[in-house]
Coordinates of N, CA and C and ligand atoms in Angstrom, one line a residue:
X1 N 20.2 9.1 -50.6 CA 20.8 10.4 -51.0 C 22.0 10.6 -50.1
X2 N 23.1 10.8 -50.9 CA 24.4 11.0 -50.2 C 24.8 12.4 -50.1
X3 N 25.0 12.9 -48.9 CA 25.4 14.3 -48.7 C 26.9 14.3 -48.3
X4 N 27.7 15.0 -49.1 CA 29.1 15.2 -48.8 C 29.4 16.6 -48.4
X5 N 29.9 16.9 -47.2 CA 30.3 18.2 -46.9 C 31.7 18.2 -46.4
X6 N 32.3 19.4 -46.4 CA 33.7 19.5 -45.9 C 34.1 21.0 -46.0
X7 N 35.1 21.4 -45.3 CA 35.6 22.7 -45.5 C 36.0 22.9 -46.9
X8 N 35.9 24.1 -47.5 CA 36.2 24.2 -48.9 C 37.7 23.9 -49.2
X9 N 37.9 23.1 -50.2 CA 39.3 22.7 -50.5 C 39.7 21.4 -50.0
X10 N 38.8 20.7 -49.3 CA 39.2 19.4 -48.7 C 39.1 18.2 -49.7
X11 N 38.7 18.5 -50.9 CA 38.7 17.5 -51.9 C 37.3 16.9 -52.2
X12 N 36.3 17.5 -51.7 CA 35.0 16.9 -51.8 C 34.5 16.8 -53.2
X13 N 34.8 17.8 -54.0 CA 34.3 17.9 -55.4 C 35.0 16.8 -56.2
X14 N 36.3 16.6 -56.1 CA 37.0 15.5 -56.8 C 36.4 14.2 -56.4
X15 N 36.1 14.0 -55.1 CA 35.6 12.7 -54.6 C 34.2 12.5 -55.1
X16 N 33.4 13.5 -55.2 CA 32.0 13.4 -55.7 C 32.0 12.9 -57.1
X17 N 32.9 13.5 -57.9 CA 33.0 13.2 -59.3 C 33.5 11.7 -59.5
X18 N 34.4 11.3 -58.6 CA 34.9 9.9 -58.7 C 33.8 8.9 -58.3
X19 N 32.9 9.3 -57.4 CA 31.8 8.4 -57.0 C 30.9 8.3 -58.2
X20 N 30.5 9.4 -58.8 CA 29.6 9.3 -59.9 C 30.2 8.5 -61.1
X21 N 31.5 8.6 -61.3 CA 32.1 7.9 -62.4 C 32.2 6.4 -62.1
X22 N 32.4 6.0 -60.8 CA 32.6 4.6 -60.4 C 31.3 3.9 -60.2
X23 N 30.3 4.7 -59.8 CA 29.0 4.0 -59.4 C 27.9 4.7 -60.2
X24 N 27.4 4.0 -61.3 CA 26.5 4.6 -62.2 C 25.1 4.8 -61.6
X25 N 24.9 4.5 -60.4 CA 23.6 4.7 -59.8 C 23.5 6.1 -59.2
X26 N 24.7 6.8 -59.2 CA 24.7 8.2 -58.6 C 24.7 9.3 -59.6
X27 N 24.0 10.4 -59.3 CA 24.1 11.6 -60.1 C 24.3 12.7 -59.2
X28 N 25.3 13.6 -59.5 CA 25.5 14.8 -58.6 C 24.4 15.8 -58.9
X29 N 23.9 16.4 -57.8 CA 22.9 17.4 -57.9 C 23.7 18.7 -58.3
X30 N 23.3 19.3 -59.4 CA 24.0 20.5 -59.9 C 23.3 21.7 -59.2
X31 N 24.1 22.4 -58.4 CA 23.5 23.6 -57.6 C 23.5 24.8 -58.5
X32 N 22.7 25.8 -58.0 CA 22.7 27.1 -58.5 C 23.7 28.0 -57.6
X33 N 24.4 28.9 -58.2 CA 25.3 29.8 -57.4 C 25.4 31.1 -58.1
X34 N 25.6 32.1 -57.3 CA 25.9 33.5 -57.8 C 27.4 33.7 -57.9
X35 N 28.2 32.7 -57.5 CA 29.7 32.8 -57.6 C 30.0 32.9 -59.1
X36 N 31.1 33.6 -59.4 CA 31.6 33.7 -60.8 C 32.2 32.3 -61.1
X37 N 32.0 31.9 -62.4 CA 32.6 30.6 -62.8 C 34.1 30.7 -62.8
X38 N 34.7 29.6 -62.3 CA 36.2 29.5 -62.4 C 36.5 29.1 -63.9
X39 N 37.7 29.4 -64.3 CA 38.1 29.1 -65.7 C 37.7 27.7 -66.3
X40 N 37.9 26.7 -65.4 CA 37.6 25.4 -65.9 C 36.2 24.9 -65.7
X41 N 35.3 25.8 -65.2 CA 33.9 25.4 -64.9 C 33.0 25.6 -66.0
X42 N 32.0 24.7 -66.2 CA 31.0 24.8 -67.3 C 29.6 25.0 -66.7
X43 N 28.9 26.0 -67.2 CA 27.6 26.3 -66.8 C 26.7 25.1 -67.1
X44 N 25.9 24.7 -66.1 CA 25.0 23.6 -66.3 C 25.6 22.3 -65.9
X45 N 26.9 22.2 -65.8 CA 27.6 21.0 -65.5 C 28.2 21.1 -64.1
X46 N 29.0 22.1 -63.8 CA 29.5 22.3 -62.4 C 28.5 23.0 -61.5
X47 N 27.9 24.0 -62.1 CA 26.9 24.8 -61.4 C 26.0 25.4 -62.5
X48 N 24.8 25.8 -62.0 CA 24.0 26.7 -62.8 C 24.4 28.1 -62.3
X49 N 25.2 28.9 -63.1 CA 25.6 30.2 -62.7 C 24.6 31.2 -63.0
X50 N 24.1 31.9 -61.9 CA 23.0 32.9 -62.1 C 23.4 34.2 -61.4
X51 N 22.7 35.2 -61.7 CA 23.0 36.5 -61.0 C 22.3 36.5 -59.7
X52 N 22.6 37.4 -58.8 CA 22.0 37.4 -57.5 C 20.5 37.7 -57.6
X53 N 20.2 38.6 -58.6 CA 18.8 38.9 -58.8 C 18.0 37.6 -59.2
X54 N 18.5 36.8 -60.2 CA 17.9 35.6 -60.6 C 17.7 34.6 -59.4
X55 N 18.8 34.5 -58.6 CA 18.7 33.6 -57.5 C 17.6 34.0 -56.5
X56 N 17.5 35.3 -56.2 CA 16.5 35.8 -55.3 C 15.1 35.5 -55.8
X57 N 14.9 35.7 -57.1 CA 13.6 35.4 -57.7 C 13.2 33.9 -57.5
X58 N 14.2 33.0 -57.8 CA 14.0 31.6 -57.6 C 13.7 31.3 -56.1
X59 N 14.4 31.9 -55.2 CA 14.3 31.7 -53.8 C 12.8 32.1 -53.4
X60 N 12.4 33.2 -53.8 CA 11.0 33.7 -53.5 C 10.0 32.7 -54.0
X61 N 10.2 32.1 -55.2 CA 9.3 31.2 -55.7 C 9.3 29.9 -55.0
X62 N 10.2 29.7 -54.1 CA 10.3 28.4 -53.4 C 11.0 27.3 -54.2
X63 N 11.9 27.7 -55.1 CA 12.5 26.7 -56.0 C 13.5 25.9 -55.4
X64 N 14.0 26.2 -54.2 CA 15.1 25.5 -53.6 C 14.7 24.6 -52.4
X65 N 15.3 23.4 -52.3 CA 15.2 22.6 -51.1 C 16.0 23.2 -50.0
X66 N 17.1 23.7 -50.4 CA 18.0 24.4 -49.3 C 18.8 25.4 -50.0
X67 N 19.3 26.4 -49.2 CA 20.3 27.3 -49.8 C 21.1 27.9 -48.7
X68 N 22.2 28.5 -49.1 CA 23.2 29.0 -48.1 C 23.9 30.1 -48.7
X69 N 24.4 31.1 -47.8 CA 25.3 32.1 -48.3 C 26.7 31.8 -47.8
X70 N 27.6 31.6 -48.8 CA 28.9 31.1 -48.4 C 29.9 32.1 -49.1
X71 N 30.8 32.6 -48.3 CA 31.8 33.6 -48.8 C 31.2 34.7 -49.6
X72 N 30.0 35.1 -49.2 CA 29.3 36.2 -49.9 C 28.6 35.9 -51.1
X73 N 28.5 34.6 -51.5 CA 27.7 34.2 -52.6 C 26.6 33.2 -52.2
X74 N 25.5 33.3 -53.0 CA 24.4 32.3 -52.7 C 24.7 31.0 -53.4
X75 N 24.3 29.9 -52.7 CA 24.3 28.6 -53.3 C 23.0 27.9 -53.0
X76 N 22.5 27.1 -53.9 CA 21.2 26.4 -53.5 C 21.0 25.2 -54.4
X77 N 20.2 24.3 -53.8 CA 19.8 23.0 -54.5 C 18.4 23.2 -55.0
X78 N 18.2 23.2 -56.3 CA 16.9 23.4 -56.8 C 16.1 22.1 -56.7
X79 N 14.8 22.3 -56.5 CA 13.9 21.1 -56.4 C 13.9 20.4 -57.7
X80 N 13.9 21.2 -58.8 CA 13.9 20.7 -60.2 C 15.0 19.7 -60.4
X81 N 16.3 20.1 -60.1 CA 17.4 19.3 -60.4 C 17.3 17.9 -59.6
X82 N 16.9 18.0 -58.3 CA 16.8 16.8 -57.5 C 15.7 15.9 -58.0
X83 N 14.5 16.5 -58.3 CA 13.4 15.7 -58.7 C 13.6 15.0 -60.0
X84 N 14.4 15.7 -60.9 CA 14.7 15.1 -62.2 C 15.6 13.8 -62.0
X85 N 16.5 13.9 -61.1 CA 17.4 12.8 -60.8 C 16.6 11.6 -60.2
X86 N 15.7 12.0 -59.2 CA 14.9 10.9 -58.6 C 14.0 10.2 -59.6
X87 N 13.4 11.1 -60.5 CA 12.5 10.5 -61.5 C 13.1 9.5 -62.3
X88 N 14.4 9.7 -62.6 CA 15.2 8.8 -63.4 C 15.7 7.6 -62.6
X89 N 15.3 7.5 -61.4 CA 15.7 6.4 -60.5 C 17.2 6.3 -60.1
X90 N 17.8 7.5 -60.1 CA 19.2 7.5 -59.6 C 19.3 7.9 -58.2
X91 N 20.4 7.6 -57.5 CA 20.7 8.1 -56.2 C 21.3 9.5 -56.4
X92 N 20.9 10.4 -55.4 CA 21.4 11.8 -55.5 C 22.6 12.0 -54.7
X93 N 23.6 12.7 -55.2 CA 24.8 13.0 -54.5 C 24.8 14.5 -54.3
X94 N 24.8 15.0 -53.1 CA 24.9 16.5 -52.8 C 26.3 16.9 -52.3
X95 N 26.8 17.9 -53.0 CA 28.1 18.5 -52.5 C 27.7 19.8 -52.0
X96 N 27.4 19.9 -50.7 CA 26.9 21.1 -50.1 C 27.5 21.3 -48.7
X97 N 27.3 22.6 -48.2 CA 27.9 22.9 -46.9 C 27.0 22.4 -45.7
X98 N 27.5 22.5 -44.5 CA 26.8 22.0 -43.3 C 25.4 22.7 -43.1
X99 N 25.3 24.0 -43.5 CA 24.0 24.7 -43.4 C 23.0 24.0 -44.3
X100 N 23.4 23.7 -45.5 CA 22.5 23.1 -46.4 C 22.1 21.7 -46.0
X101 N 23.1 21.0 -45.4 CA 22.9 19.6 -45.0 C 21.8 19.6 -43.9
X102 N 21.9 20.6 -43.0 CA 21.0 20.7 -41.9 C 19.6 21.0 -42.4
X103 N 19.5 21.8 -43.4 CA 18.1 22.1 -44.0 C 17.5 20.8 -44.6
X104 N 18.4 20.0 -45.3 CA 17.9 18.8 -46.0 C 17.5 17.8 -44.9
X105 N 18.2 17.8 -43.8 CA 17.8 16.9 -42.7 C 16.4 17.1 -42.1
X106 N 15.9 18.4 -42.4 CA 14.6 18.7 -41.9 C 13.5 18.0 -42.7
X107 N 13.9 17.5 -43.9 CA 12.9 16.7 -44.7 C 13.0 15.3 -44.2
X108 N 12.1 14.9 -43.3 CA 12.2 13.6 -42.6 C 12.1 12.5 -43.6
X109 N 11.3 12.7 -44.7 CA 11.1 11.6 -45.6 C 12.4 11.2 -46.4
X110 N 13.4 12.1 -46.4 CA 14.6 11.8 -47.2 C 15.5 10.8 -46.5
X111 N 15.9 9.8 -47.2 CA 16.9 8.9 -46.7 C 18.3 9.4 -47.0
X112 N 18.8 10.1 -46.0 CA 20.1 10.8 -46.2 C 21.2 10.0 -45.5
X113 N 22.4 9.8 -46.3 CA 23.6 9.3 -45.7 C 24.5 10.5 -45.7
X114 N 24.9 11.0 -44.5 CA 25.7 12.3 -44.5 C 27.1 12.0 -44.1
X115 N 28.1 12.4 -44.9 CA 29.5 12.2 -44.7 C 30.2 13.5 -44.7
X116 N 31.0 13.7 -43.7 CA 31.8 14.9 -43.6 C 33.3 14.6 -43.9
X117 N 33.9 15.3 -44.8 CA 35.3 15.0 -45.2 C 36.2 16.1 -44.6
X118 N 37.2 15.6 -43.9 CA 38.2 16.5 -43.2 C 39.5 16.5 -44.0
X119 N 40.1 17.7 -44.1 CA 41.5 17.7 -44.6 C 42.4 17.2 -43.5
X120 N 43.6 16.7 -43.8 CA 44.5 16.3 -42.7 C 44.7 17.4 -41.6
X121 N 44.8 18.6 -42.1 CA 45.1 19.8 -41.1 C 44.7 21.1 -41.9
X122 N 44.7 22.1 -41.1 CA 44.4 23.5 -41.6 C 45.5 23.9 -42.6
X123 N 46.8 23.5 -42.2 CA 47.9 23.9 -43.1 C 47.9 23.2 -44.4
X124 N 47.5 21.9 -44.4 CA 47.4 21.1 -45.6 C 46.2 21.7 -46.5
X125 N 45.1 22.1 -45.8 CA 44.0 22.7 -46.6 C 44.5 23.9 -47.3
X126 N 45.2 24.8 -46.6 CA 45.7 26.0 -47.2 C 46.6 25.7 -48.4
X127 N 47.5 24.7 -48.2 CA 48.4 24.3 -49.3 C 47.6 23.9 -50.5
X128 N 46.6 23.1 -50.3 CA 45.7 22.6 -51.4 C 45.0 23.7 -52.2
X129 N 44.5 24.6 -51.4 CA 43.8 25.8 -52.0 C 44.7 26.6 -52.8
X130 N 46.0 26.8 -52.4 CA 46.9 27.5 -53.1 C 47.3 26.7 -54.4
X131 N 47.6 25.4 -54.2 CA 48.0 24.6 -55.3 C 47.0 24.4 -56.4
X132 N 45.7 24.4 -56.0 CA 44.7 24.2 -57.1 C 44.5 25.5 -57.9
X133 N 45.0 26.6 -57.4 CA 45.1 27.8 -58.2 C 43.8 28.3 -58.8
X134 N 42.7 28.1 -58.1 CA 41.4 28.5 -58.7 C 40.7 29.7 -58.0
X135 N 41.3 30.1 -56.8 CA 40.7 31.2 -56.1 C 41.8 32.2 -55.8
X136 N 41.3 33.5 -55.7 CA 42.2 34.6 -55.5 C 42.7 34.5 -54.0
X137 N 43.7 35.4 -53.7 CA 44.3 35.4 -52.3 C 43.2 35.6 -51.2
X138 N 42.3 36.6 -51.5 CA 41.3 36.9 -50.5 C 40.3 35.8 -50.3
X139 N 40.0 35.1 -51.4 CA 39.0 34.0 -51.3 C 39.7 32.8 -50.6
X140 N 41.0 32.6 -50.8 CA 41.7 31.5 -50.0 C 41.7 31.9 -48.6
X141 N 41.9 33.1 -48.2 CA 42.0 33.6 -46.8 C 40.6 33.3 -46.2
X142 N 39.5 33.6 -46.9 CA 38.2 33.4 -46.3 C 37.9 31.9 -46.1
X143 N 38.4 31.1 -47.0 CA 38.2 29.6 -47.0 C 38.9 29.0 -45.8
X144 N 40.2 29.5 -45.6 CA 41.0 29.0 -44.5 C 40.3 29.4 -43.1
X145 N 39.9 30.7 -43.1 CA 39.3 31.2 -41.9 C 38.0 30.4 -41.5
X146 N 37.2 30.0 -42.5 CA 36.0 29.3 -42.3 C 36.2 27.9 -41.8
X147 N 37.4 27.3 -42.0 CA 37.7 26.0 -41.6 C 37.4 25.6 -40.2
X148 N 37.8 26.5 -39.2 CA 37.6 26.2 -37.8 C 36.1 26.2 -37.5
X149 N 35.3 27.0 -38.1 CA 33.9 27.0 -37.9 C 33.2 25.8 -38.5
X150 N 33.6 25.5 -39.7 CA 33.1 24.3 -40.5 C 33.2 23.0 -39.7
X151 N 34.5 22.8 -39.2 CA 34.7 21.5 -38.6 C 34.0 21.2 -37.3
X152 N 33.4 22.3 -36.7 CA 32.6 22.1 -35.5 C 31.4 21.4 -35.8
X153 N 31.0 21.3 -37.1 CA 29.7 20.6 -37.5 C 29.9 19.2 -37.9
X154 N 31.1 18.7 -37.8 CA 31.4 17.3 -38.3 C 30.6 16.3 -37.5
X155 N 30.3 16.6 -36.2 CA 29.5 15.7 -35.4 C 28.0 15.6 -35.8
X156 N 27.6 16.4 -36.7 CA 26.2 16.3 -37.2 C 26.0 15.3 -38.3
X157 N 27.1 14.7 -38.7 CA 27.1 13.8 -39.8 C 27.2 12.3 -39.3
X158 N 26.8 11.4 -40.2 CA 26.8 10.0 -39.9 C 28.2 9.4 -39.8
X159 N 29.1 10.0 -40.7 CA 30.5 9.5 -40.7 C 31.4 10.7 -41.0
X160 N 32.6 10.6 -40.4 CA 33.6 11.6 -40.7 C 34.8 10.9 -41.3
X161 N 35.3 11.3 -42.5 CA 36.4 10.7 -43.1 C 37.5 11.7 -43.4
X162 N 38.7 11.4 -43.1 CA 39.8 12.3 -43.4 C 40.4 12.0 -44.8
X163 N 40.5 13.1 -45.6 CA 41.1 13.0 -46.9 C 42.6 13.2 -46.9
X164 N 43.3 12.2 -46.4 CA 44.8 12.3 -46.4 C 45.3 12.0 -47.8
X165 N 44.5 11.2 -48.5 CA 44.9 10.7 -49.8 C 43.6 10.4 -50.6
X166 N 43.5 11.0 -51.8 CA 42.2 10.9 -52.5 C 41.7 9.5 -52.6
X167 N 42.6 8.6 -53.1 CA 42.2 7.2 -53.3 C 41.7 6.5 -52.0
X168 N 42.4 6.7 -50.9 CA 42.1 6.1 -49.6 C 40.7 6.7 -49.2
X169 N 40.5 8.0 -49.3 CA 39.3 8.6 -48.8 C 38.1 8.1 -49.6
X170 N 38.3 8.0 -51.0 CA 37.3 7.6 -51.9 C 36.9 6.1 -51.5
X171 N 37.9 5.3 -51.3 CA 37.6 3.9 -51.0 C 36.8 3.7 -49.6
X172 N 37.2 4.6 -48.7 CA 36.5 4.5 -47.4 C 35.0 4.9 -47.6
X173 N 34.8 5.9 -48.4 CA 33.4 6.4 -48.6 C 32.6 5.3 -49.4
X174 N 33.3 4.7 -50.4 CA 32.6 3.6 -51.1 C 32.1 2.5 -50.1
X175 N 33.0 2.2 -49.2 CA 32.7 1.1 -48.2 C 31.5 1.5 -47.3
X176 N 31.5 2.8 -46.9 CA 30.4 3.3 -46.1 C 29.1 3.2 -46.9
X177 N 29.1 3.6 -48.2 CA 27.9 3.5 -49.0 C 27.4 2.1 -49.1
X178 N 28.3 1.2 -49.4 CA 28.0 -0.2 -49.5 C 27.3 -0.7 -48.3
X179 N 27.9 -0.4 -47.1 CA 27.4 -0.9 -45.8 C 26.0 -0.3 -45.6
X180 N 25.8 1.0 -46.0 CA 24.5 1.6 -45.8 C 23.4 1.0 -46.7
X181 N 23.8 0.7 -48.0 CA 22.9 0.1 -48.9 C 22.5 -1.4 -48.5
X182 N 23.4 -2.1 -47.8 CA 23.2 -3.4 -47.4 C 22.3 -3.5 -46.1
X183 N 22.2 -2.4 -45.4 CA 21.4 -2.4 -44.1 C 19.9 -2.2 -44.4
Ligands
5GP1 P1 32.9 26.4 -54.2 O1 32.7 27.8 -54.4 O2 34.3 26.0 -53.8 O3 32.5 25.6 -55.5 O4 31.9 25.9 -53.1 C1 31.9 26.5 -51.8 C2 31.1 25.7 -50.9 O5 29.7 25.7 -51.3 C3 31.4 24.2 -50.8 O6 31.5 23.8 -49.4 C4 30.2 23.5 -51.5 O7 30.0 22.2 -50.9 C5 29.1 24.5 -51.1 N1 28.0 24.3 -52.0 C6 27.9 24.1 -53.3 N2 26.7 24.0 -53.8 C7 25.9 24.2 -52.7 C8 24.5 24.2 -52.5 O8 23.7 24.1 -53.4 N3 24.0 24.4 -51.2 C9 24.8 24.6 -50.2 N4 24.3 24.7 -49.0 N5 26.2 24.6 -50.3 C10 26.7 24.4 -51.6

């Protein structure tokens, strides 16, 4: 099970999709969120978009392996989505924050490979968030502010990779996965 975390905007979603495309043994775990869908996002593909009420009902039922409140929205990994992937014999790829990664680490039976992706700098992160044009000004501000807190958790991961360039970062992660699988 591959866990990718990073400050928001560091390129982790792009890299997750590239891993799934290049290595057919991986499937991305589709999370639930109460965040509004961005214009390019598809329900059931990028996230399961639910209301806060629906999320809280699922939470009460114990439907999630982990969950986190990020920028005022709930995000969670449902047991169903992960179990479906495992049943089909695929490796699971999680695109989740450090709080979720910590909760998954509590499940000792899970074989987790945890990688933290860093942007080259805070300035570069802000530039990317503005350039991708998917979040409002307030949301970008929150994401940049969270950066300093997020990166304090990089040392809880097995590997830290800087995303200076998507191809380089992707190749470094593929190499780490191969090494892990060969051990
Ligand atoms: P975004 O709103 O930009 O799609 O995601 C914001 C943050 O939420 C990202 O750091 C992403 O990795 C994290 N995230 C997405 N899904 C989950 C989840 O199911 N659990 C947790 N803990 N974090 C998630």
